Coordinates of N, CA and C and ligand atoms in Angstrom, one line a residue:
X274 N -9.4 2.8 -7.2 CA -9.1 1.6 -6.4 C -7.9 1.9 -5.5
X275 N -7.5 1.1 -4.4 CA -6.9 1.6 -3.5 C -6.2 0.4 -3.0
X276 N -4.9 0.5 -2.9 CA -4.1 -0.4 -2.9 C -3.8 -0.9 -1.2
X277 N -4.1 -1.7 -0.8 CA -3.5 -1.5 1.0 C -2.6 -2.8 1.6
X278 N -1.5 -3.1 2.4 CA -1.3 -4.1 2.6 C 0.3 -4.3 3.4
X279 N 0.7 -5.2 4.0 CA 2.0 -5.3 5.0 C 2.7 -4.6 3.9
X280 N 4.0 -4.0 4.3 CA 5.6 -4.0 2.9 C 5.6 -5.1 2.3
X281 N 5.8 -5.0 1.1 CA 6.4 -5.9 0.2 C 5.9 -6.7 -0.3
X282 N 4.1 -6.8 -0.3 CA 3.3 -7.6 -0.7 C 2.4 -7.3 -2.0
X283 N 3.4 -6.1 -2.4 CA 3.5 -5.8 -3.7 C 2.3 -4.6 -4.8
X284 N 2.2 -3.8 -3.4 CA 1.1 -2.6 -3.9 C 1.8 -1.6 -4.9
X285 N 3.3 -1.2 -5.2 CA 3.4 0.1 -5.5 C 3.8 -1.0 -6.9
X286 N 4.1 -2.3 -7.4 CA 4.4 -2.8 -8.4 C 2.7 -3.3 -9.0
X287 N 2.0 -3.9 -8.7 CA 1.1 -4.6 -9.0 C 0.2 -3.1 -9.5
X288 N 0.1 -1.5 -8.7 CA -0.9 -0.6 -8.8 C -0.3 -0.3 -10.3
X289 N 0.7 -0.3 -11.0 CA 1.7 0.1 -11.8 C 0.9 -0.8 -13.5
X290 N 0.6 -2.1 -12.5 CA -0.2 -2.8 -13.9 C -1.3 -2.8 -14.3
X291 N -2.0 -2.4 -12.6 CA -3.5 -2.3 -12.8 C -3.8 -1.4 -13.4
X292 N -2.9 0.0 -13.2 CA -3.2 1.2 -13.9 C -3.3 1.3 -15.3
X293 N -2.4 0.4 -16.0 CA -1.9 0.1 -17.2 C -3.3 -1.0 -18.0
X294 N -3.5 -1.8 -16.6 CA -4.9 -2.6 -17.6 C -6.5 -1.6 -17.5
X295 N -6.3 -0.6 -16.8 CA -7.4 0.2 -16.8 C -7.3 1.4 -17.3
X296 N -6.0 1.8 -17.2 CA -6.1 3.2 -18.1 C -6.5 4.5 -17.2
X297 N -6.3 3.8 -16.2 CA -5.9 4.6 -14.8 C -4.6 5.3 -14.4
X298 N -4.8 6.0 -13.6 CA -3.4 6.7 -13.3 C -2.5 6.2 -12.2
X299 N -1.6 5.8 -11.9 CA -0.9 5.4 -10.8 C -0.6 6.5 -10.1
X300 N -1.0 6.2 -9.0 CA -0.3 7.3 -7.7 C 0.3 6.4 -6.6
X301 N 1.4 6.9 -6.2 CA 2.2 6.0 -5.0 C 2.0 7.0 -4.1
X302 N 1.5 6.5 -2.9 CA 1.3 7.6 -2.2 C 2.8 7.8 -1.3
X303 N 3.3 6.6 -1.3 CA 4.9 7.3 -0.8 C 5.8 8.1 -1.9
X304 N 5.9 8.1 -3.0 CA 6.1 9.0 -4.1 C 5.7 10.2 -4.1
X305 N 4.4 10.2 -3.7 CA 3.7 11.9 -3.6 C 4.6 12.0 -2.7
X306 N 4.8 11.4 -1.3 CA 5.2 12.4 0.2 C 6.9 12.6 -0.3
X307 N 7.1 11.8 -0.8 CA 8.7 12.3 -1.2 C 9.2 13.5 -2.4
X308 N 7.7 13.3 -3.2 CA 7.9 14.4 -3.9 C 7.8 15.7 -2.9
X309 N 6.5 15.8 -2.2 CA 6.3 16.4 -1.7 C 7.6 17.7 -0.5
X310 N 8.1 16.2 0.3 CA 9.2 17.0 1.2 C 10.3 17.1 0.2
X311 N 10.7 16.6 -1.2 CA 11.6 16.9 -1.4 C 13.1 16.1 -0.6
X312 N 12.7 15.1 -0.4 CA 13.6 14.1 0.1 C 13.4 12.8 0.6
X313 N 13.9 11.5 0.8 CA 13.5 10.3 0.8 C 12.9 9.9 2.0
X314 N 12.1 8.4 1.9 CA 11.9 8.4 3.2 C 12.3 8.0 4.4
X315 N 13.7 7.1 3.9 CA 14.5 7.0 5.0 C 14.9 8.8 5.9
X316 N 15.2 9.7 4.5 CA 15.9 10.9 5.5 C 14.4 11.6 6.1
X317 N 12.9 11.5 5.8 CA 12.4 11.7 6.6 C 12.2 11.3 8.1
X318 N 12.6 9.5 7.6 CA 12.1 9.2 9.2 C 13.3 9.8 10.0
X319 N 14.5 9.7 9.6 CA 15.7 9.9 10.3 C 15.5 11.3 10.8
X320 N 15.0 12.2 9.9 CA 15.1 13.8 10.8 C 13.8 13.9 10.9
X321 N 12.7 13.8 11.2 CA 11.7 14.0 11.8 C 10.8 13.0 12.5
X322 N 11.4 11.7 12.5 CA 10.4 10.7 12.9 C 9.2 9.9 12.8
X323 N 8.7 9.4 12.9 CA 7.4 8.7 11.9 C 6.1 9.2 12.4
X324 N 6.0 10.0 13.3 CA 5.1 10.6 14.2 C 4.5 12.0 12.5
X325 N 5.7 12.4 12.0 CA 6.0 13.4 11.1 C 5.7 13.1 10.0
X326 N 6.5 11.4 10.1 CA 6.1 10.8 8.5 C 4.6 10.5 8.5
X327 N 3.5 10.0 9.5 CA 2.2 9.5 9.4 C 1.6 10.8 9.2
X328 N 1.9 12.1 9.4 CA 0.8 13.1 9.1 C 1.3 13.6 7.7
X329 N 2.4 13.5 7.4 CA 2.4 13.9 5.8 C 1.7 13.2 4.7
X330 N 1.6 11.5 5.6 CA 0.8 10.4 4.9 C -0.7 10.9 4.6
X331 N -0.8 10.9 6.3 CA -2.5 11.1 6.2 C -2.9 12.6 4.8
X332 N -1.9 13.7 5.1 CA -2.2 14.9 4.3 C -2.4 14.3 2.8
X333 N -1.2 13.7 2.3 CA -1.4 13.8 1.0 C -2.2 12.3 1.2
X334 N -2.5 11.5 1.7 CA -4.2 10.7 1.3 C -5.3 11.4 0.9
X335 N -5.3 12.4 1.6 CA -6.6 13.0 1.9 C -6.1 13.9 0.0
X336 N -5.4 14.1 0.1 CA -5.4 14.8 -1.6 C -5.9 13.8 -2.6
X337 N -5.0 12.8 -2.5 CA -4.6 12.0 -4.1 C -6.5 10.9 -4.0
X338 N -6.9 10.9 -3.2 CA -8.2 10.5 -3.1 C -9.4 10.8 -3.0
X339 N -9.1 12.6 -3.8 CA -10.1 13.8 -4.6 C -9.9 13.5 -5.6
X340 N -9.0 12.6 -6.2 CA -8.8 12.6 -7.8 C -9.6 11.0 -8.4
X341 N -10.1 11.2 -9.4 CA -11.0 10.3 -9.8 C -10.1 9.0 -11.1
X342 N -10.3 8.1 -11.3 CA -9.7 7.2 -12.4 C -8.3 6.9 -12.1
X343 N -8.2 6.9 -10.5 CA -6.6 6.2 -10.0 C -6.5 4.9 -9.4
X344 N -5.5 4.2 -9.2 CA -4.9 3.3 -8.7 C -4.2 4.3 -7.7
X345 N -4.3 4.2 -6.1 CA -3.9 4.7 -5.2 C -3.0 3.3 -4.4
X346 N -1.6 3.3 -5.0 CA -1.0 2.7 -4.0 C 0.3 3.0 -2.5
X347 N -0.9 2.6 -1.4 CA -1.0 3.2 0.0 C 0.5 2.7 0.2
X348 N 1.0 2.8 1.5 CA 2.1 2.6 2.1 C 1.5 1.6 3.2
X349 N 2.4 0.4 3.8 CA 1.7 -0.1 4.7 C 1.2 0.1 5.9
X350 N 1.7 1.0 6.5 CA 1.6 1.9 7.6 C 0.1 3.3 7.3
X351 N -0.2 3.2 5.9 CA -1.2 4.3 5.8 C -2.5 4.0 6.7
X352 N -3.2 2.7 7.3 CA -4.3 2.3 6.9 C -4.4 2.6 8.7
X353 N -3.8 2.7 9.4 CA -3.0 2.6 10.8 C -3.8 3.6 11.7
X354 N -4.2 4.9 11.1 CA -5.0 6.1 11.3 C -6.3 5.6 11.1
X355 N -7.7 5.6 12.0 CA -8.9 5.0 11.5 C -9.5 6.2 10.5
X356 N -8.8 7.3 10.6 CA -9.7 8.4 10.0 C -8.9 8.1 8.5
X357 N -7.9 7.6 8.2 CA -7.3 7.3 6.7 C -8.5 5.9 6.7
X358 N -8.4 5.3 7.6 CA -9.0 3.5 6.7 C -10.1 4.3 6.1
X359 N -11.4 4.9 7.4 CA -12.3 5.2 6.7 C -12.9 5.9 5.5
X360 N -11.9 6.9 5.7 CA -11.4 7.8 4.1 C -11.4 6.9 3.0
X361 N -10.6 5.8 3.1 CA -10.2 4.9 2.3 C -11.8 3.6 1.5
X362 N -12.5 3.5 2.8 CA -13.3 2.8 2.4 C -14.3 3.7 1.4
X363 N -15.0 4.9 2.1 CA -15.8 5.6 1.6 C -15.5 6.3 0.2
X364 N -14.1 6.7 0.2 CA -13.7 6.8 -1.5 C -13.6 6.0 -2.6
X365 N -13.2 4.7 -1.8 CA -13.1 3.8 -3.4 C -13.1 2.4 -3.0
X366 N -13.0 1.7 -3.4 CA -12.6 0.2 -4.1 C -11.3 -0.1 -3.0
X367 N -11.4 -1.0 -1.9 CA -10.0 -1.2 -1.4 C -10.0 -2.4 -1.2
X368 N -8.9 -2.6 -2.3 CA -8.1 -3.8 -2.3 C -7.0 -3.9 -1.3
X369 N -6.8 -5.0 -0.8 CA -5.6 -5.7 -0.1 C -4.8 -6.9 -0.1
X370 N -3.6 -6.8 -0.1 CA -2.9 -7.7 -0.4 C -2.1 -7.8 0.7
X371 N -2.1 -9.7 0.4 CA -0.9 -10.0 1.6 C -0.3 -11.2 1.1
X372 N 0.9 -11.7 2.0 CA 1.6 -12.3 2.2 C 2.4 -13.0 3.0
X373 N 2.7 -14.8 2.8 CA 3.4 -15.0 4.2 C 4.7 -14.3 4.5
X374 N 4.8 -14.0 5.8 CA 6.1 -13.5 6.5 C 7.6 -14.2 5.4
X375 N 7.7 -15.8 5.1 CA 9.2 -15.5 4.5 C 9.2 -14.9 2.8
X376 N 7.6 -15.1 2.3 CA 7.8 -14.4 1.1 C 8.2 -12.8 1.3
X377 N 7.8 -12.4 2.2 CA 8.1 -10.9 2.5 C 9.5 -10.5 3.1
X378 N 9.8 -11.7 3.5 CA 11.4 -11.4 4.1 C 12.4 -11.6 3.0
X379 N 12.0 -12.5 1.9 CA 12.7 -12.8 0.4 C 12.6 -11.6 -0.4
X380 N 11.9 -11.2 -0.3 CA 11.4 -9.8 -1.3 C 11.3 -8.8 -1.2
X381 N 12.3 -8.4 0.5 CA 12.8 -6.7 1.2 C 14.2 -7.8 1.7
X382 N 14.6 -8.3 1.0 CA 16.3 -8.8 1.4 C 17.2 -7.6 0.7
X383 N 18.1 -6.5 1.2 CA 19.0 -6.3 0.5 C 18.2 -4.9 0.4
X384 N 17.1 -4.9 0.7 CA 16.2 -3.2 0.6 C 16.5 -2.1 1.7
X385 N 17.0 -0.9 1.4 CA 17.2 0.0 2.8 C 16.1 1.3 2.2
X386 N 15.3 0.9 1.4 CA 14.2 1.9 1.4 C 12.8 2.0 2.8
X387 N 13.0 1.0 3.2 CA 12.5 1.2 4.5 C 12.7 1.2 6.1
X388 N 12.5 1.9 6.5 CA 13.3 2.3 7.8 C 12.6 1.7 9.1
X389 N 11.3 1.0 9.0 CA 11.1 0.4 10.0 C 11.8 -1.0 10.1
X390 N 11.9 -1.5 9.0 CA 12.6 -3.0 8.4 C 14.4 -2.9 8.9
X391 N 14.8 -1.2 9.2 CA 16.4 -1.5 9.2 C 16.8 -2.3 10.6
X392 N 18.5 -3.1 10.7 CA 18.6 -3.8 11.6 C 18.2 -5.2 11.4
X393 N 17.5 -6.2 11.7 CA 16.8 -7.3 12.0 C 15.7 -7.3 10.7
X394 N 16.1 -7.3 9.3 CA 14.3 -7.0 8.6 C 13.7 -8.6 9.0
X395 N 14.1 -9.7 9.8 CA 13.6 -10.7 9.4 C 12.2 -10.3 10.6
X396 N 12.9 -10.4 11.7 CA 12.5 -10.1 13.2 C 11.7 -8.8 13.1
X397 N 11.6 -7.8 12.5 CA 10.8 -6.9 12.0 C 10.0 -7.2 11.5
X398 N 9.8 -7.7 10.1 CA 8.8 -8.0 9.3 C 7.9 -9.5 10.6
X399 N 8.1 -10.1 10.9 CA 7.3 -11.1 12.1 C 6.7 -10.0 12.9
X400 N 7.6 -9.2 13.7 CA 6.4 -8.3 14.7 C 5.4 -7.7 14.0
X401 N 6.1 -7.1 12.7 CA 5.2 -5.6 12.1 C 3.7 -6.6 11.7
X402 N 4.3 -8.1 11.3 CA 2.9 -8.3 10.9 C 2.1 -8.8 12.1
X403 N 2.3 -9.1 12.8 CA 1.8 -9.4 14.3 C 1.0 -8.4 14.9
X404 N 1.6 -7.3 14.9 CA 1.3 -5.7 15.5 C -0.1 -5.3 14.5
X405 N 0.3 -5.9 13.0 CA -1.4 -5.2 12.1 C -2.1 -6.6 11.4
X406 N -1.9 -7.8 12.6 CA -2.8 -8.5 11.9 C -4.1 -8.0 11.7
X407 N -5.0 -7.5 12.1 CA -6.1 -7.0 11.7 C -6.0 -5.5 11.3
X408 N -5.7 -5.0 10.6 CA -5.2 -3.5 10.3 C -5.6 -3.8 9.1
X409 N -5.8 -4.5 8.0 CA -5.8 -4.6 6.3 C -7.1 -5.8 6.2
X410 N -8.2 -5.7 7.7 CA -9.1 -6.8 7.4 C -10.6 -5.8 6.7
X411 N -10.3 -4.3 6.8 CA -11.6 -3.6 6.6 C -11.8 -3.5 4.8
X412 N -10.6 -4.7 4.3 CA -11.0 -4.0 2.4 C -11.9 -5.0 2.3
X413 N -12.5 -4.1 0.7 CA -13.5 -5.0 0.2 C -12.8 -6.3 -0.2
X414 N -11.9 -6.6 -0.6 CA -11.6 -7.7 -0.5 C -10.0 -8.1 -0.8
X415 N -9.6 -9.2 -0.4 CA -8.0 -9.8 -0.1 C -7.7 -10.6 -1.2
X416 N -6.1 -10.4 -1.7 CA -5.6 -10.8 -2.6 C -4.7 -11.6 -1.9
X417 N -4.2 -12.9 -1.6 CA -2.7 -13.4 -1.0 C -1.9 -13.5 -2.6
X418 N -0.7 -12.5 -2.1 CA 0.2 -12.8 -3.4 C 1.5 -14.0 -3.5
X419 N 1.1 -14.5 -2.2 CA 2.4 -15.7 -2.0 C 2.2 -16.5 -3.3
X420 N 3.5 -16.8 -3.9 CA 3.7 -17.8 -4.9 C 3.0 -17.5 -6.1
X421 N 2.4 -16.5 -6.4 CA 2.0 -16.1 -7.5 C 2.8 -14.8 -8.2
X422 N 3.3 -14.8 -9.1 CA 3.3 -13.5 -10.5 C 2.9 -12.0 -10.2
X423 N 3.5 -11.4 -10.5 CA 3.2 -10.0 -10.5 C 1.5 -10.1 -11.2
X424 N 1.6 -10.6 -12.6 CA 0.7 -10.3 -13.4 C -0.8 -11.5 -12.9
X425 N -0.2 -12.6 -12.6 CA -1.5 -13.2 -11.9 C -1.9 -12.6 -10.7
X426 N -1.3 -12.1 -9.7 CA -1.8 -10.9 -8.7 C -2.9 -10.1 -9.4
X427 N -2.3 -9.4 -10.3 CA -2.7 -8.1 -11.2 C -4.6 -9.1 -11.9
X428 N -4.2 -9.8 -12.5 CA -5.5 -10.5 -13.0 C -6.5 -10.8 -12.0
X429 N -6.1 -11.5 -10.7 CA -7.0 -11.7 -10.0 C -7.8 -10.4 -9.3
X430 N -7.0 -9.9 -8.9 CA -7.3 -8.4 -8.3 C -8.8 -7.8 -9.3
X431 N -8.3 -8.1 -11.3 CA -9.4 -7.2 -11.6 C -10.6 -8.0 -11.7
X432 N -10.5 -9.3 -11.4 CA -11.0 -10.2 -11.3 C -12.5 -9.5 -10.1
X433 N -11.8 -9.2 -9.3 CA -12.6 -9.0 -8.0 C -13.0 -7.4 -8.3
X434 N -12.5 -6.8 -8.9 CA -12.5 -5.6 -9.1 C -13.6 -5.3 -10.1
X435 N -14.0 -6.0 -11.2 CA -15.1 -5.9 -12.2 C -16.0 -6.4 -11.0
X436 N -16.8 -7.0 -10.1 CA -17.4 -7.4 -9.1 C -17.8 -6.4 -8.7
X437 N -16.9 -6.1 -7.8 CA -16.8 -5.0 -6.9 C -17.5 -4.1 -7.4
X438 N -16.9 -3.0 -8.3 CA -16.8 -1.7 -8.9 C -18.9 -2.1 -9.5
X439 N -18.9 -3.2 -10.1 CA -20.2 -3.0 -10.8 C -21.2 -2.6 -9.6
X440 N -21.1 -3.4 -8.2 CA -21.6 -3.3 -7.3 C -21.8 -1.8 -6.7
X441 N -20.6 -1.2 -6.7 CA -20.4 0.1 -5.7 C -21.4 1.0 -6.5
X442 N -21.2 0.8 -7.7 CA -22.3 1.9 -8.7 C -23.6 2.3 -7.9
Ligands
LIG76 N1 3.8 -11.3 -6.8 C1 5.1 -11.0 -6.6 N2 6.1 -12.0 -6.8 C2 7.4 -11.7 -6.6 N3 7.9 -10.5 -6.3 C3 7.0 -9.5 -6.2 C4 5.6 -9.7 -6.3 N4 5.0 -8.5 -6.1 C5 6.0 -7.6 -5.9 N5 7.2 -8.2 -5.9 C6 8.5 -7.6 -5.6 O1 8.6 -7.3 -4.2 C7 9.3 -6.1 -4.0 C8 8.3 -5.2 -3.2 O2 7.2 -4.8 -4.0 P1 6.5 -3.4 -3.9 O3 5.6 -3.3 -5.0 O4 7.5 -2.4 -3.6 O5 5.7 -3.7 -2.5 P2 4.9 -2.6 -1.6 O6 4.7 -1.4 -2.4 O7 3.7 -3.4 -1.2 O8 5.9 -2.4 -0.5 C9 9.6 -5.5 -5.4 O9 11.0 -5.9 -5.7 C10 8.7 -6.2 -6.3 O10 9.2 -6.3 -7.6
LIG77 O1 4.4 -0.3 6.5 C1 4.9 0.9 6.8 O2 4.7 1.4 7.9 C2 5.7 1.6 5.7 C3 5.6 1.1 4.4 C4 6.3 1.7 3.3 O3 5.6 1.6 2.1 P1 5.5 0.1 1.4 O4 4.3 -0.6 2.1 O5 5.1 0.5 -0.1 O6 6.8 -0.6 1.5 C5 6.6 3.2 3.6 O7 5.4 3.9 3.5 C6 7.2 3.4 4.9 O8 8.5 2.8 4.9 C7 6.4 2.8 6.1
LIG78 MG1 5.1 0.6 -2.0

């Protein structure tokens, strides 16, 4: 299954449970690229750019979704490349999640893990979701996480996910 959705609408927490209710593996795919360079991703964007950060993305996509019995949760910016969405569709189960703009401004308050959000995150987070309203419309199907629980997220998701998955067989 494959996690996709704006910042902060709660893919790299929620993939963490699903993993947990299936006995799946969690992969964060911003975790891999940080393991990977060996440094965060603020200091990637800062010394190389996001031109740098979107191909380390797309690389390790294209890995962590050779491996079978995971929870892949994407970055929001992953889905952005059509050659990742499609990747995305054709490998697995993609789920998406969203949320309104102040729930997402409440819950990256006080965050400097992300470097498109630095400055303005209010006025950021409004454009960025403006810029990909239809960027997270190609999953099998949408979760809205406003006003709901980590764990009611998590249930509804497998909710749609026993559906799904029997289907894809
Ligand atoms: N349903 C939710 N309700 C309230 N807070 C949430 C919910 N889901 C995630 N969060 C919190 O929002 C923040 C961002 O979540 P995170 O999982 O990092 O999102 P993403 O990986 O999509 O950027 C974290 O502090 C997380 O604990
Ligand atoms: O939306 C984006 O372009 C980004 C989202 C981040 O991941 P989360 O969606 O997990 O915050 C991270 O990959 C990077 O800061 C860029
Ligand atoms: Mg995340």
């Amino acid at each position: 299954m494959i996690l996709i959705g704006m910042m902060a609408t709660g893919k790299s927490a929620i993939g963490t449970l699903l993993a947990e209710e299936l006995g799946y593996e969690m992969v964060d795919l911003d975790a891999e690229i940080v393991r990977h360079e060996g440094r965060s991703i603020p200091e990637i964007f800062a010394e190389n750019g996001e031109v740098y950060f979107r191909t380390s993305e797309s690389d390790r996509l294209r890995e962590v979704l050779e491996r079978d019995r995971v929870i892949v949760a994407t970055g929001g910016g992953a889905v952005l490349a059509a050659a990742n969405a499609n990747l995305m569709k054709e490998k697995g189960i993609v789920v998406a999640l969203s949320a309104t703009a102040e729930e997402i401004i409440a819950r990256v308050a006080g965050d400097r893990n992300r470097p498109l959000l630095a400055g303005n995150a209010e006025e950021n987070v409004r454009r960025i979701l403006e810029e990909r309203k239809d960027a997270y419309s190609f999953a099998h199907c949408t979760v809205d996480t406003t006003g709901l629980t980590e764990d009611e997220v998590c249930q509804r998701i497998l909710t749609h996910y026993r559906v799904l998955a029997f289907k894809h067989v």
